[in-house]
XYZ file of C-alpha atoms in Angstrom:
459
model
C -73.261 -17.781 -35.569
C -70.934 -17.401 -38.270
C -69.768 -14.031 -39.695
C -70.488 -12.624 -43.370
C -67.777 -12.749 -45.363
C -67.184 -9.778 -47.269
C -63.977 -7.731 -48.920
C -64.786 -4.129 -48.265
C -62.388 -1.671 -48.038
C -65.384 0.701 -46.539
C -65.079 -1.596 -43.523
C -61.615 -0.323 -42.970
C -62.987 3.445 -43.026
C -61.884 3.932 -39.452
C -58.432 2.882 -39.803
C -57.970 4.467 -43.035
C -58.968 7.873 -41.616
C -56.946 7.605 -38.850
C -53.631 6.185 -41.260
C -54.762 8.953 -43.614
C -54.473 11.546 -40.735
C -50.969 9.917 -39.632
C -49.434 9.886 -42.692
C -50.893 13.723 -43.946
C -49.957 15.023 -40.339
C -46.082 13.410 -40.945
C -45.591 14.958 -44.883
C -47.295 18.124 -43.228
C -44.638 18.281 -40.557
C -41.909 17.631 -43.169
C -42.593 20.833 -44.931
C -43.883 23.162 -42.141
C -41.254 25.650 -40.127
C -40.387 23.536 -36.947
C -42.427 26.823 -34.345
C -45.689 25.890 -36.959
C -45.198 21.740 -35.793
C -48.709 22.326 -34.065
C -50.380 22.471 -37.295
C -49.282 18.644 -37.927
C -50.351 17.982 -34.822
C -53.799 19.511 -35.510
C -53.678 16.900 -38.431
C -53.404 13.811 -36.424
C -55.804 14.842 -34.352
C -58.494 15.625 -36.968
C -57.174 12.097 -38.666
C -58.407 10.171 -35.196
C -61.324 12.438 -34.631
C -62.429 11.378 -38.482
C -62.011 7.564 -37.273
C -64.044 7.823 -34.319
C -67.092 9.601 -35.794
C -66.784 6.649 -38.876
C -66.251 4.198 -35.888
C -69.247 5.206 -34.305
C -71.450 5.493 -37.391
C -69.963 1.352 -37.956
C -71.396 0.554 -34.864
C -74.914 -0.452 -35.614
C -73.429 -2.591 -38.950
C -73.447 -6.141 -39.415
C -71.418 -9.005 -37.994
C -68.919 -9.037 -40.538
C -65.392 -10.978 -41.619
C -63.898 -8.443 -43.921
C -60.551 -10.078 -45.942
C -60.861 -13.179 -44.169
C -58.877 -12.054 -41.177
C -60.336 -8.867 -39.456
C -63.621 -9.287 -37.518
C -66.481 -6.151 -37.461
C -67.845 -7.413 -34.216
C -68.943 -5.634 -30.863
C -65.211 -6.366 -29.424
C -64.135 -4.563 -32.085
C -66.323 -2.108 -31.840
C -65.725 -1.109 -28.344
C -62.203 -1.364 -29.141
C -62.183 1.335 -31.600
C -64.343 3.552 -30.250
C -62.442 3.207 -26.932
C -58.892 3.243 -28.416
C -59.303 6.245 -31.026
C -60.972 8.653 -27.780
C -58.204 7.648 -25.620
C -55.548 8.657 -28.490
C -57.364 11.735 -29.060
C -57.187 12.401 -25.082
C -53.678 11.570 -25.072
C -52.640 13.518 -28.241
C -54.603 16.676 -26.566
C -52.609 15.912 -23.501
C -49.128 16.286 -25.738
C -49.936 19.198 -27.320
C -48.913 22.032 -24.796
C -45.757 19.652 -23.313
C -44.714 18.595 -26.925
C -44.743 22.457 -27.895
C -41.931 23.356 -29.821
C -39.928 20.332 -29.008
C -37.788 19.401 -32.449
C -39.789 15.744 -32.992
C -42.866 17.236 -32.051
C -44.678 16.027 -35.405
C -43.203 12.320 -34.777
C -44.607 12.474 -31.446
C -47.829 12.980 -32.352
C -47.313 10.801 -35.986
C -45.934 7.463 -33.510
C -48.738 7.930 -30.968
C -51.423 7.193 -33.736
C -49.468 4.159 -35.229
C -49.192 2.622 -31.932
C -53.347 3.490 -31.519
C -53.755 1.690 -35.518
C -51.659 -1.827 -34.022
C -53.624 -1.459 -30.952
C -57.479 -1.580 -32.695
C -55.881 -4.211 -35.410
C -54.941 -5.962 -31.893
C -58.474 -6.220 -31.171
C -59.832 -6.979 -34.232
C -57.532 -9.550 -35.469
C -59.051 -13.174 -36.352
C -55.984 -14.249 -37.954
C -52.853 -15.182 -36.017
C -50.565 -13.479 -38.967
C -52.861 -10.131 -38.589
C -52.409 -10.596 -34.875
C -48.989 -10.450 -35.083
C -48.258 -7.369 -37.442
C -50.776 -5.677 -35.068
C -48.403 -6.494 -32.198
C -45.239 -4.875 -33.953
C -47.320 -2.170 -35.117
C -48.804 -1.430 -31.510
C -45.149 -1.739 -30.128
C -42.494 -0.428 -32.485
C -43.973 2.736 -32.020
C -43.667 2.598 -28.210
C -40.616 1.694 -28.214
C -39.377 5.112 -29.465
C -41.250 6.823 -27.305
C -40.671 5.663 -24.517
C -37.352 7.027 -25.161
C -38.116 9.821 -26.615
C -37.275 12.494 -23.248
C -33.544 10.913 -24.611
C -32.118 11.449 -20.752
C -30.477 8.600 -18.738
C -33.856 7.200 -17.306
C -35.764 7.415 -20.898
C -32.820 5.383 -23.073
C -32.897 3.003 -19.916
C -36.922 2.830 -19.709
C -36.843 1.960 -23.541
C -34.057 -0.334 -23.478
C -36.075 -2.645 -20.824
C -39.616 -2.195 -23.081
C -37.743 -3.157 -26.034
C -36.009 -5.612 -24.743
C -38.616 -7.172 -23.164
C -41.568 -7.019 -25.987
C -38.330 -8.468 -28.406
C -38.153 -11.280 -25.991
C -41.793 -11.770 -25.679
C -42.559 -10.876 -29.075
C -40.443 -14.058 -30.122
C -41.782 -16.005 -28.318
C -45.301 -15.180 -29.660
C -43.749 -15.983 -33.171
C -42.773 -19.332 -31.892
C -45.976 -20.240 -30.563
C -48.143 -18.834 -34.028
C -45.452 -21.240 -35.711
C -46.534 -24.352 -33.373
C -49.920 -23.797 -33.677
C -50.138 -23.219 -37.252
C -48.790 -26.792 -37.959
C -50.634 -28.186 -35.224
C -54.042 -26.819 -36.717
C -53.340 -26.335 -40.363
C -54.179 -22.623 -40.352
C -53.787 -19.430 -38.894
C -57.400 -18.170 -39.218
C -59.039 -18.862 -35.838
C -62.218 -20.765 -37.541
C -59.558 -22.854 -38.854
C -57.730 -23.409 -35.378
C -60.985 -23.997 -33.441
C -61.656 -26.609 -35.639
C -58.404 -28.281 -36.541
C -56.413 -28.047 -33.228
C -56.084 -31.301 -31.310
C -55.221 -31.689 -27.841
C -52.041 -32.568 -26.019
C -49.091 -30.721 -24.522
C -47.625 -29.569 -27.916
C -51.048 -26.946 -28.181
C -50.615 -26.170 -24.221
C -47.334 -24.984 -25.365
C -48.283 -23.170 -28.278
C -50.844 -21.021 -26.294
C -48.734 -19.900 -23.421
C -45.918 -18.447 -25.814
C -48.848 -17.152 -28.086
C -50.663 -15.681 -25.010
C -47.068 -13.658 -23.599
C -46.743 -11.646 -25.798
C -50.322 -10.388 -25.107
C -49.522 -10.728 -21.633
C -46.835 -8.168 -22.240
C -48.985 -5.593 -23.935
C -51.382 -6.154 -21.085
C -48.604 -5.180 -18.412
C -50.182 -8.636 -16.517
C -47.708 -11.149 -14.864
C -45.334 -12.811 -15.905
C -44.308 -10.188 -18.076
C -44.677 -7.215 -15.995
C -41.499 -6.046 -14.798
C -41.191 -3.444 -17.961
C -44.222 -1.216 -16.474
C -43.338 0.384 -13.332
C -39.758 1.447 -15.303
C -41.675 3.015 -18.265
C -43.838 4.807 -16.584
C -41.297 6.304 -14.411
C -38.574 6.883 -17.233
C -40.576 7.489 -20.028
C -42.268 11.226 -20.266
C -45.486 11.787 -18.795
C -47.402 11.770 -21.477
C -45.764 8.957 -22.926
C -46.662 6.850 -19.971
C -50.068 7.656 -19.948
C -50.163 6.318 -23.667
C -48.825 3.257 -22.719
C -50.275 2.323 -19.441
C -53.788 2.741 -21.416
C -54.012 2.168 -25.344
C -52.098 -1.096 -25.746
C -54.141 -2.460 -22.692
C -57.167 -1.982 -24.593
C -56.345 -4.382 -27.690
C -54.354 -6.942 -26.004
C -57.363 -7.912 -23.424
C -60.014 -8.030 -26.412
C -57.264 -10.091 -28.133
C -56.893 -12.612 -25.266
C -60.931 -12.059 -24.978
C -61.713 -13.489 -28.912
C -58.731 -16.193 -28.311
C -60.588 -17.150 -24.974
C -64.072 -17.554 -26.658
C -63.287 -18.328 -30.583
C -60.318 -20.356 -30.245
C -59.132 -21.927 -26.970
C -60.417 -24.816 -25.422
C -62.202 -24.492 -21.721
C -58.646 -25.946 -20.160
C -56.873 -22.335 -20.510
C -59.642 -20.854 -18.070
C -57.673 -22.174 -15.301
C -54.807 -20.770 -16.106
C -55.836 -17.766 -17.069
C -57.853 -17.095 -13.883
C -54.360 -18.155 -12.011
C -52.353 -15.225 -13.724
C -55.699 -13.012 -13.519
C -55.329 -13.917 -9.322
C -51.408 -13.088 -9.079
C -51.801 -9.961 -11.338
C -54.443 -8.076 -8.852
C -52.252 -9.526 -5.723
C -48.507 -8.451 -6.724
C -50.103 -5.542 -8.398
C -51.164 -4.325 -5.043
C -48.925 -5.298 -2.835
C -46.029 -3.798 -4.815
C -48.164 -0.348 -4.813
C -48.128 -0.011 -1.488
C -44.667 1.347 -0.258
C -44.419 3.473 -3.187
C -43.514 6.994 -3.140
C -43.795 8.181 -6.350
C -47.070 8.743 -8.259
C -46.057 7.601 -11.311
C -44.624 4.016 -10.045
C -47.630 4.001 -7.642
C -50.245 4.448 -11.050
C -47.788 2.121 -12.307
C -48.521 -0.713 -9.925
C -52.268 0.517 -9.680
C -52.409 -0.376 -14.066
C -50.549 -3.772 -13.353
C -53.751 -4.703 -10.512
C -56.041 -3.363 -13.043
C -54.830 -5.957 -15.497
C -55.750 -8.615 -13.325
C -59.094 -7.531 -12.884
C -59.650 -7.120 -16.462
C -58.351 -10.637 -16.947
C -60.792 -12.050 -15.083
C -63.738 -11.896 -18.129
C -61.330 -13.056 -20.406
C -60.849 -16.664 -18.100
C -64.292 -16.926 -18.138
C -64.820 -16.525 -21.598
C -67.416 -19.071 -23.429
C -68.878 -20.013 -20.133
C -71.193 -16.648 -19.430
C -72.629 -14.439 -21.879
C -71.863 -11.552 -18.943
C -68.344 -12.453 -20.093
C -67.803 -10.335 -22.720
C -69.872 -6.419 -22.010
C -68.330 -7.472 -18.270
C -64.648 -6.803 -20.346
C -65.968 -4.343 -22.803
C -67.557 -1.628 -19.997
C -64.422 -2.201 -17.921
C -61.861 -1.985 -20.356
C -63.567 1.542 -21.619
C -64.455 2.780 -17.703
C -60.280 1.601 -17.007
C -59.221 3.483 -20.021
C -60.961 6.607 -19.260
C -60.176 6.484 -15.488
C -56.413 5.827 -16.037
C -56.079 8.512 -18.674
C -57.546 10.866 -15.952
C -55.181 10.569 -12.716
C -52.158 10.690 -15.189
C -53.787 13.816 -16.513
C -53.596 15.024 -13.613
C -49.818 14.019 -13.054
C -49.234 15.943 -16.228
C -50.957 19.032 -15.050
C -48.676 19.365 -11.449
C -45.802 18.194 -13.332
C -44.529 16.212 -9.583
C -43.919 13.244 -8.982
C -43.943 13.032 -5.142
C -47.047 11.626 -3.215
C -45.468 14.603 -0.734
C -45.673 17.251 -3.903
C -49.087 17.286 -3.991
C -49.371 18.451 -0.865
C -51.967 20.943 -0.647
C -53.275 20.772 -4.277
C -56.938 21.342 -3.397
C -55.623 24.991 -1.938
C -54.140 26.202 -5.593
C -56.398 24.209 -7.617
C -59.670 22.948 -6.004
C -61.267 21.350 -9.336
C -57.872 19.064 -10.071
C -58.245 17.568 -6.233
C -61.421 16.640 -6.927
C -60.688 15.174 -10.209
C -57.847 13.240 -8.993
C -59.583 12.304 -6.003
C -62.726 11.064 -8.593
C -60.294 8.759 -10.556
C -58.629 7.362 -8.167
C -61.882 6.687 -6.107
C -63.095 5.411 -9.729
C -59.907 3.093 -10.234
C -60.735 1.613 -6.610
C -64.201 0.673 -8.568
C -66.547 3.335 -5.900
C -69.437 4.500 -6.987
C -70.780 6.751 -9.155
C -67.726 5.942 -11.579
C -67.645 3.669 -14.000
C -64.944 1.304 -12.689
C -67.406 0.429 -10.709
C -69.987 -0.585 -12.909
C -67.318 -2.472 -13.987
C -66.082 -4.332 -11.467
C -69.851 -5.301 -10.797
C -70.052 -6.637 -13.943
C -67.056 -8.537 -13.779
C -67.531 -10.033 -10.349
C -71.052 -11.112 -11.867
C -69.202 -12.849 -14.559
C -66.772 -14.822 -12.447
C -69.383 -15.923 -10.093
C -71.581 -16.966 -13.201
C -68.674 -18.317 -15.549
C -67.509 -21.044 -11.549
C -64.997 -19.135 -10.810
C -67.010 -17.396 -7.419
C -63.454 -18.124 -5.639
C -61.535 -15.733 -8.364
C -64.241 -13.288 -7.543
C -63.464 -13.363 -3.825
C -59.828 -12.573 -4.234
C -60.508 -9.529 -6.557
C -62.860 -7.928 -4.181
C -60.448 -8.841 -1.025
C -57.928 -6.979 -3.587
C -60.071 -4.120 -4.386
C -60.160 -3.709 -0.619
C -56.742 -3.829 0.041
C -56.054 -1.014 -2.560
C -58.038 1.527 -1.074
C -54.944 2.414 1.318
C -52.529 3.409 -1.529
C -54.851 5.460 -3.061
C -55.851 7.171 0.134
C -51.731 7.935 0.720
C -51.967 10.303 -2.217
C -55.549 11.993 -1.676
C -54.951 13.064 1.973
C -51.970 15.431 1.259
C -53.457 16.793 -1.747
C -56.101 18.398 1.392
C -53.524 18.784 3.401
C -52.110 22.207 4.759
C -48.734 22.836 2.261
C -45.582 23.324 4.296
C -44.490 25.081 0.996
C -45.848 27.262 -1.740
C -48.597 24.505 -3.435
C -47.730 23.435 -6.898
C -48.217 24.919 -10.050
C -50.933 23.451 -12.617
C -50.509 23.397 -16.446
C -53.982 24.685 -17.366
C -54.280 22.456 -20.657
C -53.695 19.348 -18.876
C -56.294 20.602 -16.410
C -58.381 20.471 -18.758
C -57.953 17.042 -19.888
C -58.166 15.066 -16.418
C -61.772 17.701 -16.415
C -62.948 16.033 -19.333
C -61.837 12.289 -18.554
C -63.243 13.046 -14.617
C -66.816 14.192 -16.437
C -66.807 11.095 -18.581
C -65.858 8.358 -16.418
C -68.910 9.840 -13.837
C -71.183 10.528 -16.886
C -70.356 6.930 -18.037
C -70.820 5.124 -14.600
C -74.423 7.041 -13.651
C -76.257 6.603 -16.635
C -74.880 2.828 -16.622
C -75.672 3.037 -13.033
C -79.265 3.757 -13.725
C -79.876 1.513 -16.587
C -78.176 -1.682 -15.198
C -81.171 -0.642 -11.980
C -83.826 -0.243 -14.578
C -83.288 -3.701 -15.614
């Protein structure tokens, strides 16, 4: 069914509240006293909180193509609504650590631009929009992960620069190919006018890596374990989550607007080795943060799997919706949690649950939710997505995800039996604000996975 065209700017109300809120929230912190930064933050905030109530009021609008290149659509949909809660998660997560700090305002000001590039990620149905929406999502980033500007942060950005540069040309080069092989860069025009051969094959991988990249999925995801590492906490919480969100429902709408059946394959391949080297690298790892690191880069292959069956099951596409929004929500919670200790040792966390009984069980919840257990929503998820592989022929891509979702229980389990372990020294600390966030990510991610629970047994 084809779209309505239309040229409404009221159709861009949730990204021109959020812009609106950026933009206010930087003049604001050009003109405030540098101990009253909080109030721009309090601006950005209010700016993302405005775009998600507008987001969720679009919801029940029209299939629309507003200026013949963004799509109002149920991917995008998801993708806002999933995108602008997770910024507003992350920005309360900055607040108290960003606190005083002389860039606090351009923390806050960078973390919505890269959560505007991210939903004009998802939205995109032009390969020019899709582009802009990539530098806009990463540019962003890129300062911030250097923005702790110690040895590990300039090195952490160098590599994410480096690499999205890289990858990022390469996506130029293959928007270039496939423009003169279809005569377009809308993706009507392209699923129409593209012939086949090995020229198009071409033009899709390099399109599809620099997706790949924001996706943290292999090849192109040496750059994650680094960041998360190097790059502040709360930095790396931003983005291991919010880019993730727009590059899979961008691969999702190439997958079933675009692309011909013959990129499934492939697709399901790199879905296969993302889960597996994922895993396997999370398993000797000592530190949390490389460990969630790993754990994001496994995710990414599950989350790929919907996408390589897209256009052969209509399970395809809520499959990647729920998951991306149960992921998002999960992922956002054990680094939460990482913030609120403020350790990066698996051996750190020893006897958490004595000094803070609530933050064990939260970090124990997400991480039980990012293995896909239930009540959580990951595991709605991954039933949903198993369902779609199995319907969409690929029922051997289904076996390797749950032999993979197996496998990762015992990396996970490394880091919840210390935290009930008997401390050999004084437990850690726990930033109470943080707290507070991995409480409210923990209560959504269960809220979202029982009543999802319930309904997907009702029917």
């Amino acid at each position: 069914m084809n779209p309505m065209m239309r040229e409404n700017p009221a159709d861009l109300l949730p990204e021109l509240l959020t812009l609106f809120g950026a933009v206010l929230g930087l003049l604001t912190g050009m003109f405030v006293p540098r101990r009253r930064q909080w109030i721009a933050a309090l601006v950005c905030a209010a700016g993302v909180l405005a775009g998600l109530v507008a987001a969720a009021f679009a919801v029940s609008g029209p299939r629309v193509m507003t200026f013949d290149a963004f799509m109002l659509d149920p991917v995008t949909h998801v993708t806002r609504l999933t995108v602008l809660g997770s910024t507003l998660l992350v920005l309360a997560l900055g607040f108290a650590p960003m606190r005083g700090h002389r860039r606090e305002t351009e923390f806050h000001v960078l973390t919505v631009f890269t959560a505007l590039g991210t939903i004009a990620l998802g939205a995109a149905s032009d390969l020019l929009v899709l582009v802009a929406a990539y530098l806009l999502a990463s540019i962003p980033a890129y300062a911030l992960a250097g923005f702790g500007k110690d040895g590990k942060g300039a090195e952490s950005a160098l590599k994410y620069y480096l690499m999205g540069a890289l990858l990022g040309l390469f996506m130029l080069t293959g928007v270039t190919l496939l423009y003169g092989l279809g005569r377009g860069t809308s993706y009507e025009t392209l699923a129409l006018g593209l012939p086949s051969g090995p020229a198009v094959t071409v033009g899709v991988i390099l399109l599809v890596a620099g997706l790949l990249f924001k996706a943290g999925a292999v090849p192109a995801h040496f750059w994650v374990p680094d960041v998360t590492e190097g790059a502040p906490p709360v930095v790396a919480t931003l983005v291991t989550t919010v880019p993730k969100i727009g590059a899979f429902a961008a691969l999702f709408r190439l997958g079933a607007e675009v692309m011909p059946h013959s990129w499934a394959l492939t697709i399901a391949l790199i879905a296969a080795a993302t889960m597996t080297l994922g895993n396997l690298a999370a398993f000797g790892q000592d530190n949390v943060r490389r460990l969630l690191a790993y754990s994001t880069i496994s995710q990414a292959g599950y989350l790929l799997v919907p996408v390589a069956v897209a256009g052969r099951t209509d399970l395809a596409e809520p499959a990647l919706l729920y998951y991306v929004a149960a992921y998002a929500l999960t992922n956002l919670g054990a680094f939460a949690v990482v913030v609120a200790v403020g350790r990066d040792r698996i051996g750190d966390y020893r006897g958490l649950a004595r000094r803070s009984p609530l933050l064990a069980l939260s970090l124990v919840i997400c991480l039980l939710g990012l293995i896909g257990t239930p009540p959580t929503a990951v595991f709605v998820g991954k039933v949903l997505m198993l369902g779609a592989a199995v319907e969409g022929h690929y029922t051997w891509l289904a076996v390797v995800a749950a032999v993979n979702t197996v496998a990762s229980v015992f990396y996970y389990l490394r880091w919840i039996v210390p935290a009930y372990g008997r401390a050999e020294h004084e437990p850690p600390t726990v930033s109470r604000p943080a707290a507070l966030v991995a409480y409210t990510a923990t209560a959504l991610t269960l809220v979202l996975g029982i009543g999802s629970g319930i309904a997907l047994s009702l029917n």
